Every structure is written in structure tokens, then in C-alpha cells.
Amino acid sequence: MSGRDLRSIGVFTAVAFALSWLLALPLWFGEGLASPWFPLVSVSVMATPAVAALVVVFVVERPRHRARTLGLWPLTPVRRLLGFAALGIVVPIALVLVALPIGALLGVYPADVVGFSAFQQLRDEQAAAAGAGGLPISTGALVALQLAVLPVAAVINLVPALGEELGWRGWLLPKLMPLGPVPAILVSGVLWGVWHAPLVLLGYNYPTAPGWLGVTAMVGTCILLGAVFGWLRLRSGSVWPAALAHASINGAAGSSLLFAAAGEPVDTTQATILGWSGWIVPFALVAVLVATGRFAPAEPSSAPQPGTASPHP
């Protein structure tokens, strides 16, 4: 890796981290996550890696093909791109959902897959707050409906998710690949995880954990999920499948509430996709991908010709 590459990575990291802390300051000096500004701040913070990548590409490096450098273009070969885009939606949802029964089996996730009591309690509280009766649909049917619309949620969340992916997987991961797949995954994952600190230290994602433990758990989550997103980015040659995967994770994250038992706190350092029990399946998937060489970047000239098979994912 050249000195110029190291300088670019340094600029990218400094800009992304500085902007995330700057945008989070109103929460630190205000009401924290309870602030009415939190939704706007959180979405704005998600855009900071994209800003950092754009600064590097347009000011520091100024490559000839900037959209290609960021993974935004080209959108070909179409079959390969659509295939990985579909995987970007389906695989993260599967990882989020499979984490729940694993956590239940290991005794760290309080599940209720029959009465959906935590979700039922939330419905009752919302109905009481609105002064209305219950919806004319059973809780079980509503759970099924929530699961059915998860792919739609991925599409809805695409734009804010792209704000992160344009930086972490669109620009940074390919820049780190000269180090080798495993070091690139680890470095980008650690940076991505620590970058979450301004919000995690306020209790975001890990509300019951001390700040240091929340940030540590976030780093572990980001290494593994970043590896999955990175696989989609490198093998597709595009940032779009990774952005869809990130959007899919965000859209499916609340699924843990659907199957939880009422009155039982969920420790997210141990349960759900954010905790150690939820890392088991992603770790196994990433290990297989590394062992089988699936992090080798797609070659621009590898677009399948008519009548030939598309590259294996």
C-alpha cells in the first residue's frame, strides 16, 4: 500500500469521525437519545462516511472514473448485479431472524413465539395512547405481515444506508484490499464500529450496557456484518448490493421485538444480531467465504457473455 493510499485513508477516517462527533454534539449537550432531534441527527450521521469518501475522491485523489471508484457505476453485468442485490436483501434478513432462535436456545433471548407477548403489549400500549380499540387483525397475522414487508423496508432504507456504504464498502474496503481480505475486513470493520461511538456511548443499540462494552460489541458486529457487506461489494463490483444489505439489516433489526416475551429485558450484547449469540451464523458464513476465496474482487472484464454462466456468488 502506497503512502498516497495511507494519506487518503487517513483523510477519509478523520473526516468521517469528525463529522459524526460534530453532528452528535447536540445530543450530548441536550437530552441524548430522548432528544426530538435524534431521528434527524442519526440520519445525518449516516451520511458522514459518504461525505468523507466524496472529499477523498474529489479533492485528494481525483481519479478519472470517480463513480467507478465509489462502486456506483457501472450497473453491469445486469444479471450479476441483480443476483447480488437479491442476496443483499435476503441474506441479512435471514441473519437477523436466525439469531433469535439461537439466542433462545442459548438462554440469552427471552422468546415467546406463541403469544408474541412483547409485541402484543406494545400494540395494547399504542392503542391505549391513541384512545382507540385494537386493530381488526390478530397479533400472529400482524407478525406475519411485518415479516412479509421486510424486503420492502430494505428498499425504503436504501438512501440513508447508502450514506454509510458509499464510504465503508464503496471506497474504503477496496482501498484496503492490498492488505489481503482478512486484514481489510478487520480494519474496515473496526473503523466502522468505533465510528458508531458518538451514539453508542449514549445508549444506542446497547441501552443496558456500559459505554465501553457497547462500543466493543458494536465493533464485533461491524466486523462480521461488514464482511458480509464487503463480500457483496467485491463480488458484484458495485456498492449497491452492499447498500441494500445494510438497509435490509436496519429494516429487520426491530424483528427481535416480534418474538420476545413481555416483561423480559433483552441484553443486546448477548442476544439479537448485535450480540455474541447472533454472531455465530455470520461468523460461520464469513469463514466459509474466506476459505473459498469469495472475497476476490470481480474483474471488470468478467461480465458473462451471452450463453455463458454468470460468476458464482
PDB file of C-alpha atoms in Angstrom:
ATOM      1  CA  MET A   1       0.000   0.000   0.000  1.00  0.00           C
ATOM      2  CA  SER A   2       1.474   3.336  -1.053  1.00  0.00           C
ATOM      3  CA  GLY A   3       1.965   6.445   1.051  1.00  0.00           C
ATOM      4  CA  ARG A   4      -0.688   8.165  -1.032  1.00  0.00           C
ATOM      5  CA  ASP A   5      -3.189   5.427  -0.173  1.00  0.00           C
ATOM      6  CA  LEU A   6      -2.385   5.781   3.524  1.00  0.00           C
ATOM      7  CA  ARG A   7      -2.882   9.532   3.298  1.00  0.00           C
ATOM      8  CA  SER A   8      -6.252   9.063   1.611  1.00  0.00           C
ATOM      9  CA  ILE A   9      -7.351   6.570   4.251  1.00  0.00           C
ATOM     10  CA  GLY A  10      -6.257   8.983   6.961  1.00  0.00           C
ATOM     11  CA  VAL A  11      -8.219  11.856   5.426  1.00  0.00           C
ATOM     12  CA  PHE A  12     -11.300   9.666   4.973  1.00  0.00           C
ATOM     13  CA  THR A  13     -11.180   8.437   8.572  1.00  0.00           C
ATOM     14  CA  ALA A  14     -10.595  11.897  10.025  1.00  0.00           C
ATOM     15  CA  VAL A  15     -13.467  13.469   8.097  1.00  0.00           C
ATOM     16  CA  ALA A  16     -15.938  10.648   8.831  1.00  0.00           C
ATOM     17  CA  PHE A  17     -15.142  10.585  12.560  1.00  0.00           C
ATOM     18  CA  ALA A  18     -15.023  14.358  12.996  1.00  0.00           C
ATOM     19  CA  LEU A  19     -18.341  14.905  11.260  1.00  0.00           C
ATOM     20  CA  SER A  20     -20.069  12.124  13.207  1.00  0.00           C
ATOM     21  CA  TRP A  21     -18.981  13.614  16.539  1.00  0.00           C
ATOM     22  CA  LEU A  22     -19.845  17.139  15.407  1.00  0.00           C
ATOM     23  CA  LEU A  23     -23.360  16.154  14.395  1.00  0.00           C
ATOM     24  CA  ALA A  24     -23.896  14.192  17.619  1.00  0.00           C
ATOM     25  CA  LEU A  25     -22.855  17.061  19.905  1.00  0.00           C
ATOM     26  CA  PRO A  26     -26.413  18.483  20.262  1.00  0.00           C
ATOM     27  CA  LEU A  27     -27.462  15.129  21.728  1.00  0.00           C
ATOM     28  CA  TRP A  28     -24.541  15.100  24.170  1.00  0.00           C
ATOM     29  CA  PHE A  29     -25.335  18.604  25.404  1.00  0.00           C
ATOM     30  CA  GLY A  30     -29.078  18.005  25.314  1.00  0.00           C
ATOM     31  CA  GLU A  31     -31.414  15.128  26.084  1.00  0.00           C
ATOM     32  CA  GLY A  32     -29.372  12.361  24.497  1.00  0.00           C
ATOM     33  CA  LEU A  33     -31.369   9.741  22.621  1.00  0.00           C
ATOM     34  CA  ALA A  34     -34.585  11.213  24.058  1.00  0.00           C
ATOM     35  CA  SER A  35     -33.993  14.434  22.141  1.00  0.00           C
ATOM     36  CA  PRO A  36     -36.605  15.253  19.486  1.00  0.00           C
ATOM     37  CA  TRP A  37     -33.630  15.913  17.207  1.00  0.00           C
ATOM     38  CA  PHE A  38     -32.373  12.331  17.466  1.00  0.00           C
ATOM     39  CA  PRO A  39     -34.039  10.996  14.262  1.00  0.00           C
ATOM     40  CA  LEU A  40     -32.592  13.841  12.203  1.00  0.00           C
ATOM     41  CA  VAL A  41     -29.170  13.550  13.846  1.00  0.00           C
ATOM     42  CA  SER A  42     -28.977   9.788  13.350  1.00  0.00           C
ATOM     43  CA  VAL A  43     -29.825  10.025   9.648  1.00  0.00           C
ATOM     44  CA  SER A  44     -27.366  12.892   9.220  1.00  0.00           C
ATOM     45  CA  VAL A  45     -24.593  10.916  10.924  1.00  0.00           C
ATOM     46  CA  MET A  46     -25.196   8.049   8.481  1.00  0.00           C
ATOM     47  CA  ALA A  47     -24.247  10.403   5.644  1.00  0.00           C
ATOM     48  CA  THR A  48     -20.815  11.273   7.051  1.00  0.00           C
ATOM     49  CA  PRO A  49     -18.893   8.326   5.513  1.00  0.00           C
ATOM     50  CA  ALA A  50     -20.287   9.296   2.101  1.00  0.00           C
ATOM     51  CA  VAL A  51     -19.135  12.880   2.632  1.00  0.00           C
ATOM     52  CA  ALA A  52     -15.692  11.620   3.642  1.00  0.00           C
ATOM     53  CA  ALA A  53     -15.458   9.411   0.563  1.00  0.00           C
ATOM     54  CA  LEU A  54     -16.515  12.263  -1.703  1.00  0.00           C
ATOM     55  CA  VAL A  55     -13.880  14.536  -0.150  1.00  0.00           C
ATOM     56  CA  VAL A  56     -11.175  11.967  -0.837  1.00  0.00           C
ATOM     57  CA  VAL A  57     -12.336  11.190  -4.368  1.00  0.00           C
ATOM     58  CA  PHE A  58     -12.962  14.763  -5.496  1.00  0.00           C
ATOM     59  CA  VAL A  59     -10.277  16.629  -3.550  1.00  0.00           C
ATOM     60  CA  VAL A  60      -7.458  14.271  -2.555  1.00  0.00           C
ATOM     61  CA  GLU A  61      -7.215  11.536  -5.208  1.00  0.00           C
ATOM     62  CA  ARG A  62      -9.306  12.852  -8.109  1.00  0.00           C
ATOM     63  CA  PRO A  63      -9.369   9.625 -10.139  1.00  0.00           C
ATOM     64  CA  ARG A  64     -10.609   9.726 -13.697  1.00  0.00           C
ATOM     65  CA  HIS A  65     -13.595   7.417 -13.080  1.00  0.00           C
ATOM     66  CA  ARG A  66     -14.968   8.670  -9.776  1.00  0.00           C
ATOM     67  CA  ALA A  67     -18.305   6.847  -9.894  1.00  0.00           C
ATOM     68  CA  ARG A  68     -16.474   3.576 -10.627  1.00  0.00           C
ATOM     69  CA  THR A  69     -14.052   4.220  -7.749  1.00  0.00           C
ATOM     70  CA  LEU A  70     -17.010   4.528  -5.378  1.00  0.00           C
ATOM     71  CA  GLY A  71     -18.768   1.463  -6.798  1.00  0.00           C
ATOM     72  CA  LEU A  72     -21.731   3.452  -8.074  1.00  0.00           C
ATOM     73  CA  TRP A  73     -21.099   2.601 -11.697  1.00  0.00           C
ATOM     74  CA  PRO A  74     -21.270   0.650 -13.990  1.00  0.00           C
ATOM     75  CA  LEU A  75     -24.507  -1.233 -13.371  1.00  0.00           C
ATOM     76  CA  THR A  76     -23.325  -4.184 -15.433  1.00  0.00           C
ATOM     77  CA  PRO A  77     -23.333  -7.078 -15.925  1.00  0.00           C
ATOM     78  CA  VAL A  78     -27.000  -6.753 -15.072  1.00  0.00           C
ATOM     79  CA  ARG A  79     -27.597 -10.403 -14.174  1.00  0.00           C
ATOM     80  CA  ARG A  80     -24.722 -10.448 -11.710  1.00  0.00           C
ATOM     81  CA  LEU A  81     -25.745  -7.134 -10.161  1.00  0.00           C
ATOM     82  CA  LEU A  82     -29.385  -8.179  -9.737  1.00  0.00           C
ATOM     83  CA  GLY A  83     -28.326 -11.522  -8.276  1.00  0.00           C
ATOM     84  CA  PHE A  84     -26.157  -9.918  -5.625  1.00  0.00           C
ATOM     85  CA  ALA A  85     -28.793  -7.248  -4.984  1.00  0.00           C
ATOM     86  CA  ALA A  86     -31.275 -10.030  -4.200  1.00  0.00           C
ATOM     87  CA  LEU A  87     -28.729 -11.651  -1.895  1.00  0.00           C
ATOM     88  CA  GLY A  88     -28.214  -8.257  -0.298  1.00  0.00           C
ATOM     89  CA  ILE A  89     -31.867  -8.194   0.701  1.00  0.00           C
ATOM     90  CA  VAL A  90     -32.383 -11.837   1.660  1.00  0.00           C
ATOM     91  CA  VAL A  91     -29.146 -12.774   3.464  1.00  0.00           C
ATOM     92  CA  PRO A  92     -29.231 -10.002   6.118  1.00  0.00           C
ATOM     93  CA  ILE A  93     -32.895 -10.700   6.911  1.00  0.00           C
ATOM     94  CA  ALA A  94     -32.020 -14.372   7.372  1.00  0.00           C
ATOM     95  CA  LEU A  95     -29.090 -13.485   9.645  1.00  0.00           C
ATOM     96  CA  VAL A  96     -31.282 -11.224  11.793  1.00  0.00           C
ATOM     97  CA  LEU A  97     -34.030 -13.826  12.144  1.00  0.00           C
ATOM     98  CA  VAL A  98     -31.830 -16.879  12.731  1.00  0.00           C
ATOM     99  CA  ALA A  99     -30.082 -15.030  15.574  1.00  0.00           C
ATOM    100  CA  LEU A 100     -33.307 -15.135  17.598  1.00  0.00           C
ATOM    101  CA  PRO A 101     -33.831 -18.909  17.961  1.00  0.00           C
ATOM    102  CA  ILE A 102     -30.096 -19.357  18.527  1.00  0.00           C
ATOM    103  CA  GLY A 103     -30.246 -16.796  21.323  1.00  0.00           C
ATOM    104  CA  ALA A 104     -33.309 -18.522  22.759  1.00  0.00           C
ATOM    105  CA  LEU A 105     -31.589 -21.926  22.691  1.00  0.00           C
ATOM    106  CA  LEU A 106     -28.554 -20.449  24.457  1.00  0.00           C
ATOM    107  CA  GLY A 107     -30.763 -18.802  27.071  1.00  0.00           C
ATOM    108  CA  VAL A 108     -29.920 -15.189  26.275  1.00  0.00           C
ATOM    109  CA  TYR A 109     -33.015 -14.211  24.277  1.00  0.00           C
ATOM    110  CA  PRO A 110     -36.396 -14.379  26.085  1.00  0.00           C
ATOM    111  CA  ALA A 111     -38.597 -15.703  23.292  1.00  0.00           C
ATOM    112  CA  ASP A 112     -42.360 -16.011  23.041  1.00  0.00           C
ATOM    113  CA  VAL A 113     -43.155 -17.453  19.616  1.00  0.00           C
ATOM    114  CA  VAL A 114     -46.688 -18.477  20.534  1.00  0.00           C
ATOM    115  CA  GLY A 115     -48.276 -15.476  22.208  1.00  0.00           C
ATOM    116  CA  PHE A 116     -45.880 -12.780  20.891  1.00  0.00           C
ATOM    117  CA  SER A 117     -46.461 -11.157  24.265  1.00  0.00           C
ATOM    118  CA  ALA A 118     -43.964  -8.261  23.976  1.00  0.00           C
ATOM    119  CA  PHE A 119     -45.420  -7.276  20.623  1.00  0.00           C
ATOM    120  CA  GLN A 120     -48.960  -7.681  21.944  1.00  0.00           C
ATOM    121  CA  GLN A 121     -48.104  -5.454  24.890  1.00  0.00           C
ATOM    122  CA  LEU A 122     -46.756  -2.804  22.526  1.00  0.00           C
ATOM    123  CA  ARG A 123     -49.951  -2.967  20.466  1.00  0.00           C
ATOM    124  CA  ASP A 124     -52.066  -2.543  23.591  1.00  0.00           C
ATOM    125  CA  GLU A 125     -49.999   0.430  24.778  1.00  0.00           C
ATOM    126  CA  GLN A 126     -50.200   2.150  21.401  1.00  0.00           C
ATOM    127  CA  ALA A 127     -53.949   1.586  21.190  1.00  0.00           C
ATOM    128  CA  ALA A 128     -54.425   2.983  24.708  1.00  0.00           C
ATOM    129  CA  ALA A 129     -52.295   6.025  23.922  1.00  0.00           C
ATOM    130  CA  ALA A 130     -54.331   6.682  20.796  1.00  0.00           C
ATOM    131  CA  GLY A 131     -57.600   6.134  22.638  1.00  0.00           C
ATOM    132  CA  ALA A 132     -58.663   3.565  20.043  1.00  0.00           C
ATOM    133  CA  GLY A 133     -59.648  -0.050  20.061  1.00  0.00           C
ATOM    134  CA  GLY A 134     -57.466  -2.850  18.796  1.00  0.00           C
ATOM    135  CA  LEU A 135     -56.819  -3.412  15.113  1.00  0.00           C
ATOM    136  CA  PRO A 136     -59.156  -5.945  13.455  1.00  0.00           C
ATOM    137  CA  ILE A 137     -56.263  -8.354  12.895  1.00  0.00           C
ATOM    138  CA  SER A 138     -54.702 -10.918  15.194  1.00  0.00           C
ATOM    139  CA  THR A 139     -51.244 -10.388  16.601  1.00  0.00           C
ATOM    140  CA  GLY A 140     -49.984 -13.512  14.830  1.00  0.00           C
ATOM    141  CA  ALA A 141     -51.254 -12.269  11.487  1.00  0.00           C
ATOM    142  CA  LEU A 142     -49.680  -8.877  12.110  1.00  0.00           C
ATOM    143  CA  VAL A 143     -46.334 -10.534  12.906  1.00  0.00           C
ATOM    144  CA  ALA A 144     -46.537 -12.430   9.613  1.00  0.00           C
ATOM    145  CA  LEU A 145     -47.324  -9.193   7.794  1.00  0.00           C
ATOM    146  CA  GLN A 146     -44.366  -7.443   9.432  1.00  0.00           C
ATOM    147  CA  LEU A 147     -42.055 -10.207   8.230  1.00  0.00           C
ATOM    148  CA  ALA A 148     -43.510 -10.133   4.722  1.00  0.00           C
ATOM    149  CA  VAL A 149     -42.746  -6.431   4.272  1.00  0.00           C
ATOM    150  CA  LEU A 150     -39.102  -6.668   5.386  1.00  0.00           C
ATOM    151  CA  PRO A 151     -37.820  -6.691   1.767  1.00  0.00           C
ATOM    152  CA  VAL A 152     -39.833  -3.525   1.143  1.00  0.00           C
ATOM    153  CA  ALA A 153     -38.216  -1.948   4.206  1.00  0.00           C
ATOM    154  CA  ALA A 154     -34.818  -2.653   2.643  1.00  0.00           C
ATOM    155  CA  VAL A 155     -35.720  -0.606  -0.415  1.00  0.00           C
ATOM    156  CA  ILE A 156     -37.166   2.211   1.717  1.00  0.00           C
ATOM    157  CA  ASN A 157     -33.992   2.379   3.831  1.00  0.00           C
ATOM    158  CA  LEU A 158     -31.658   2.294   0.819  1.00  0.00           C
ATOM    159  CA  VAL A 159     -30.817   6.006   0.608  1.00  0.00           C
ATOM    160  CA  PRO A 160     -29.661   6.526   4.225  1.00  0.00           C
ATOM    161  CA  ALA A 161     -27.850   3.177   4.156  1.00  0.00           C
ATOM    162  CA  LEU A 162     -26.012   4.277   1.019  1.00  0.00           C
ATOM    163  CA  GLY A 163     -24.658   7.176   3.057  1.00  0.00           C
ATOM    164  CA  GLU A 164     -22.636   4.691   5.102  1.00  0.00           C
ATOM    165  CA  GLU A 165     -21.890   2.126   2.424  1.00  0.00           C
ATOM    166  CA  LEU A 166     -20.527   4.638  -0.065  1.00  0.00           C
ATOM    167  CA  GLY A 167     -17.738   5.234   2.425  1.00  0.00           C
ATOM    168  CA  TRP A 168     -17.103   1.949   4.225  1.00  0.00           C
ATOM    169  CA  ARG A 169     -17.595  -0.562   1.423  1.00  0.00           C
ATOM    170  CA  GLY A 170     -17.840   1.658  -1.642  1.00  0.00           C
ATOM    171  CA  TRP A 171     -14.469   3.337  -1.141  1.00  0.00           C
ATOM    172  CA  LEU A 172     -12.587   2.106   1.963  1.00  0.00           C
ATOM    173  CA  LEU A 173     -12.753  -1.688   1.654  1.00  0.00           C
ATOM    174  CA  PRO A 174     -11.370  -1.853  -1.922  1.00  0.00           C
ATOM    175  CA  LYS A 175      -8.648   0.600  -0.865  1.00  0.00           C
ATOM    176  CA  LEU A 176      -7.625  -1.772   1.950  1.00  0.00           C
ATOM    177  CA  MET A 177      -7.679  -4.946  -0.168  1.00  0.00           C
ATOM    178  CA  PRO A 178      -3.909  -4.831  -0.918  1.00  0.00           C
ATOM    179  CA  LEU A 179      -3.518  -5.849   2.737  1.00  0.00           C
ATOM    180  CA  GLY A 180      -5.410  -9.074   1.993  1.00  0.00           C
ATOM    181  CA  PRO A 181      -9.079  -9.964   2.568  1.00  0.00           C
ATOM    182  CA  VAL A 182      -8.895 -10.754   6.294  1.00  0.00           C
ATOM    183  CA  PRO A 183      -6.873  -7.659   7.323  1.00  0.00           C
ATOM    184  CA  ALA A 184      -9.079  -5.481   5.094  1.00  0.00           C
ATOM    185  CA  ILE A 185     -12.218  -6.886   6.729  1.00  0.00           C
ATOM    186  CA  LEU A 186     -10.807  -6.410  10.219  1.00  0.00           C
ATOM    187  CA  VAL A 187      -9.512  -2.860   9.700  1.00  0.00           C
ATOM    188  CA  SER A 188     -12.639  -1.604   7.946  1.00  0.00           C
ATOM    189  CA  GLY A 189     -14.868  -3.352  10.497  1.00  0.00           C
ATOM    190  CA  VAL A 190     -13.047  -1.869  13.481  1.00  0.00           C
ATOM    191  CA  LEU A 191     -13.163   1.623  11.994  1.00  0.00           C
ATOM    192  CA  TRP A 192     -16.844   1.249  11.177  1.00  0.00           C
ATOM    193  CA  GLY A 193     -17.628   0.003  14.671  1.00  0.00           C
ATOM    194  CA  VAL A 194     -15.701   2.730  16.513  1.00  0.00           C
ATOM    195  CA  TRP A 195     -17.254   5.339  14.224  1.00  0.00           C
ATOM    196  CA  HIS A 196     -20.605   4.488  15.903  1.00  0.00           C
ATOM    197  CA  ALA A 197     -19.251   5.607  19.297  1.00  0.00           C
ATOM    198  CA  PRO A 198     -20.927   9.053  19.446  1.00  0.00           C
ATOM    199  CA  LEU A 199     -24.351   7.387  19.524  1.00  0.00           C
ATOM    200  CA  VAL A 200     -23.479   4.047  21.135  1.00  0.00           C
ATOM    201  CA  LEU A 201     -21.948   5.819  24.150  1.00  0.00           C
ATOM    202  CA  LEU A 202     -25.342   7.483  24.631  1.00  0.00           C
ATOM    203  CA  GLY A 203     -27.027   4.068  24.775  1.00  0.00           C
ATOM    204  CA  TYR A 204     -27.890   3.495  21.126  1.00  0.00           C
ATOM    205  CA  ASN A 205     -28.188  -0.221  20.198  1.00  0.00           C
ATOM    206  CA  TYR A 206     -26.904  -1.284  23.653  1.00  0.00           C
ATOM    207  CA  PRO A 207     -29.073   0.605  26.157  1.00  0.00           C
ATOM    208  CA  THR A 208     -28.332  -1.643  29.166  1.00  0.00           C
ATOM    209  CA  ALA A 209     -24.562  -1.920  28.678  1.00  0.00           C
ATOM    210  CA  PRO A 210     -21.786   0.389  29.881  1.00  0.00           C
ATOM    211  CA  GLY A 211     -20.401   2.534  27.095  1.00  0.00           C
ATOM    212  CA  TRP A 212     -17.112   0.669  26.656  1.00  0.00           C
ATOM    213  CA  LEU A 213     -18.927  -2.651  26.341  1.00  0.00           C
ATOM    214  CA  GLY A 214     -21.430  -1.222  23.877  1.00  0.00           C
ATOM    215  CA  VAL A 215     -18.666   0.101  21.623  1.00  0.00           C
ATOM    216  CA  THR A 216     -16.771  -3.195  21.875  1.00  0.00           C
ATOM    217  CA  ALA A 217     -19.890  -5.162  20.935  1.00  0.00           C
ATOM    218  CA  MET A 218     -20.565  -2.753  18.088  1.00  0.00           C
ATOM    219  CA  VAL A 219     -17.063  -3.372  16.735  1.00  0.00           C
ATOM    220  CA  GLY A 220     -17.670  -7.128  16.765  1.00  0.00           C
ATOM    221  CA  THR A 221     -20.998  -6.696  14.985  1.00  0.00           C
ATOM    222  CA  CYS A 222     -19.477  -4.375  12.397  1.00  0.00           C
ATOM    223  CA  ILE A 223     -16.569  -6.688  11.631  1.00  0.00           C
ATOM    224  CA  LEU A 224     -18.903  -9.575  10.819  1.00  0.00           C
ATOM    225  CA  LEU A 225     -21.662  -7.648   9.069  1.00  0.00           C
ATOM    226  CA  GLY A 226     -19.049  -5.532   7.302  1.00  0.00           C
ATOM    227  CA  ALA A 227     -17.516  -8.740   5.980  1.00  0.00           C
ATOM    228  CA  VAL A 228     -20.872  -9.869   4.593  1.00  0.00           C
ATOM    229  CA  PHE A 229     -21.477  -6.450   3.040  1.00  0.00           C
ATOM    230  CA  GLY A 230     -17.909  -6.475   1.728  1.00  0.00           C
ATOM    231  CA  TRP A 231     -18.430  -9.825   0.041  1.00  0.00           C
ATOM    232  CA  LEU A 232     -21.416  -8.366  -1.798  1.00  0.00           C
ATOM    233  CA  ARG A 233     -19.446  -5.255  -2.752  1.00  0.00           C
ATOM    234  CA  LEU A 234     -16.360  -7.046  -4.030  1.00  0.00           C
ATOM    235  CA  ARG A 235     -18.055  -9.914  -5.851  1.00  0.00           C
ATOM    236  CA  SER A 236     -20.652  -7.713  -7.517  1.00  0.00           C
ATOM    237  CA  GLY A 237     -18.200  -4.933  -8.326  1.00  0.00           C
ATOM    238  CA  SER A 238     -20.841  -2.492  -7.073  1.00  0.00           C
ATOM    239  CA  VAL A 239     -21.757  -0.705  -3.858  1.00  0.00           C
ATOM    240  CA  TRP A 240     -25.497  -1.128  -4.457  1.00  0.00           C
ATOM    241  CA  PRO A 241     -25.870  -4.714  -3.150  1.00  0.00           C
ATOM    242  CA  ALA A 242     -23.948  -3.743  -0.002  1.00  0.00           C
ATOM    243  CA  ALA A 243     -26.194  -0.709   0.467  1.00  0.00           C
ATOM    244  CA  LEU A 244     -29.272  -2.917   0.105  1.00  0.00           C
ATOM    245  CA  ALA A 245     -27.810  -5.331   2.653  1.00  0.00           C
ATOM    246  CA  HIS A 246     -27.210  -2.512   5.112  1.00  0.00           C
ATOM    247  CA  ALA A 247     -30.750  -1.212   4.511  1.00  0.00           C
ATOM    248  CA  SER A 248     -32.084  -4.727   4.988  1.00  0.00           C
ATOM    249  CA  ILE A 249     -30.330  -5.092   8.354  1.00  0.00           C
ATOM    250  CA  ASN A 250     -31.703  -1.743   9.504  1.00  0.00           C
ATOM    251  CA  GLY A 251     -35.210  -2.623   8.375  1.00  0.00           C
ATOM    252  CA  ALA A 252     -35.179  -6.057  10.021  1.00  0.00           C
ATOM    253  CA  ALA A 253     -33.468  -5.055  13.278  1.00  0.00           C
ATOM    254  CA  GLY A 254     -36.748  -4.493  15.099  1.00  0.00           C
ATOM    255  CA  SER A 255     -37.852  -8.073  14.431  1.00  0.00           C
ATOM    256  CA  SER A 256     -36.471  -9.106  17.808  1.00  0.00           C
ATOM    257  CA  LEU A 257     -39.442  -7.358  19.414  1.00  0.00           C
ATOM    258  CA  LEU A 258     -41.909  -9.506  17.474  1.00  0.00           C
ATOM    259  CA  PHE A 259     -40.819 -12.742  19.160  1.00  0.00           C
ATOM    260  CA  ALA A 260     -39.799 -11.508  22.616  1.00  0.00           C
ATOM    261  CA  ALA A 261     -41.543 -12.265  25.885  1.00  0.00           C
ATOM    262  CA  ALA A 262     -43.200  -9.336  27.630  1.00  0.00           C
ATOM    263  CA  GLY A 263     -41.505  -8.021  30.744  1.00  0.00           C
ATOM    264  CA  GLU A 264     -38.186  -9.697  29.927  1.00  0.00           C
ATOM    265  CA  PRO A 265     -35.345  -7.296  29.063  1.00  0.00           C
ATOM    266  CA  VAL A 266     -33.224  -8.172  26.033  1.00  0.00           C
ATOM    267  CA  ASP A 267     -29.496  -7.705  26.570  1.00  0.00           C
ATOM    268  CA  THR A 268     -28.288  -6.831  23.073  1.00  0.00           C
ATOM    269  CA  THR A 269     -24.655  -7.501  23.966  1.00  0.00           C
ATOM    270  CA  GLN A 270     -25.697 -11.153  24.187  1.00  0.00           C
ATOM    271  CA  ALA A 271     -28.800 -11.534  22.028  1.00  0.00           C
ATOM    272  CA  THR A 272     -30.048 -10.481  18.569  1.00  0.00           C
ATOM    273  CA  ILE A 273     -27.720  -9.815  15.633  1.00  0.00           C
ATOM    274  CA  LEU A 274     -25.988  -7.188  17.813  1.00  0.00           C
ATOM    275  CA  GLY A 275     -24.840  -9.668  20.465  1.00  0.00           C
ATOM    276  CA  TRP A 276     -22.432 -12.582  20.642  1.00  0.00           C
ATOM    277  CA  SER A 277     -25.090 -15.255  20.121  1.00  0.00           C
ATOM    278  CA  GLY A 278     -26.173 -13.501  16.935  1.00  0.00           C
ATOM    279  CA  TRP A 279     -22.614 -13.518  15.612  1.00  0.00           C
ATOM    280  CA  ILE A 280     -22.391 -17.314  15.376  1.00  0.00           C
ATOM    281  CA  VAL A 281     -24.032 -17.741  11.962  1.00  0.00           C
ATOM    282  CA  PRO A 282     -22.427 -14.640  10.365  1.00  0.00           C
ATOM    283  CA  PHE A 283     -19.019 -15.833  11.606  1.00  0.00           C
ATOM    284  CA  ALA A 284     -19.577 -19.244  10.033  1.00  0.00           C
ATOM    285  CA  LEU A 285     -20.704 -17.634   6.762  1.00  0.00           C
ATOM    286  CA  VAL A 286     -17.696 -15.303   6.647  1.00  0.00           C
ATOM    287  CA  ALA A 287     -15.317 -18.163   7.458  1.00  0.00           C
ATOM    288  CA  VAL A 288     -16.685 -20.151   4.511  1.00  0.00           C
ATOM    289  CA  LEU A 289     -16.439 -17.133   2.207  1.00  0.00           C
ATOM    290  CA  VAL A 290     -12.826 -16.506   3.215  1.00  0.00           C
ATOM    291  CA  ALA A 291     -11.860 -20.181   2.939  1.00  0.00           C
ATOM    292  CA  THR A 292     -13.360 -20.466  -0.550  1.00  0.00           C
ATOM    293  CA  GLY A 293     -11.796 -17.259  -1.860  1.00  0.00           C
ATOM    294  CA  ARG A 294     -15.088 -15.422  -2.293  1.00  0.00           C
ATOM    295  CA  PHE A 295     -13.571 -12.063  -1.410  1.00  0.00           C
ATOM    296  CA  ALA A 296     -11.617 -11.845  -4.634  1.00  0.00           C
ATOM    297  CA  PRO A 297     -12.873  -8.695  -6.406  1.00  0.00           C
ATOM    298  CA  ALA A 298     -14.874  -9.170  -9.581  1.00  0.00           C
ATOM    299  CA  GLU A 299     -12.853  -8.297 -12.650  1.00  0.00           C
ATOM    300  CA  PRO A 300     -14.330  -5.604 -14.917  1.00  0.00           C
ATOM    301  CA  SER A 301     -13.773  -7.927 -17.864  1.00  0.00           C
ATOM    302  CA  SER A 302     -15.527 -10.838 -16.182  1.00  0.00           C
ATOM    303  CA  ALA A 303     -19.006  -9.886 -17.347  1.00  0.00           C
ATOM    304  CA  PRO A 304     -20.648 -13.070 -18.631  1.00  0.00           C
ATOM    305  CA  GLN A 305     -21.092 -13.259 -22.348  1.00  0.00           C
ATOM    306  CA  PRO A 306     -24.359 -14.418 -23.927  1.00  0.00           C
ATOM    307  CA  GLY A 307     -24.738 -18.129 -23.452  1.00  0.00           C
ATOM    308  CA  THR A 308     -22.241 -18.387 -20.563  1.00  0.00           C
ATOM    309  CA  ALA A 309     -22.864 -18.872 -16.875  1.00  0.00           C
ATOM    310  CA  SER A 310     -22.721 -15.922 -14.514  1.00  0.00           C
ATOM    311  CA  PRO A 311     -19.965 -15.851 -11.844  1.00  0.00           C
ATOM    312  CA  HIS A 312     -20.672 -17.861  -8.706  1.00  0.00           C
ATOM    313  CA  PRO A 313     -21.604 -15.630  -5.753  1.00  0.00           C
TER     314      PRO A 313
END
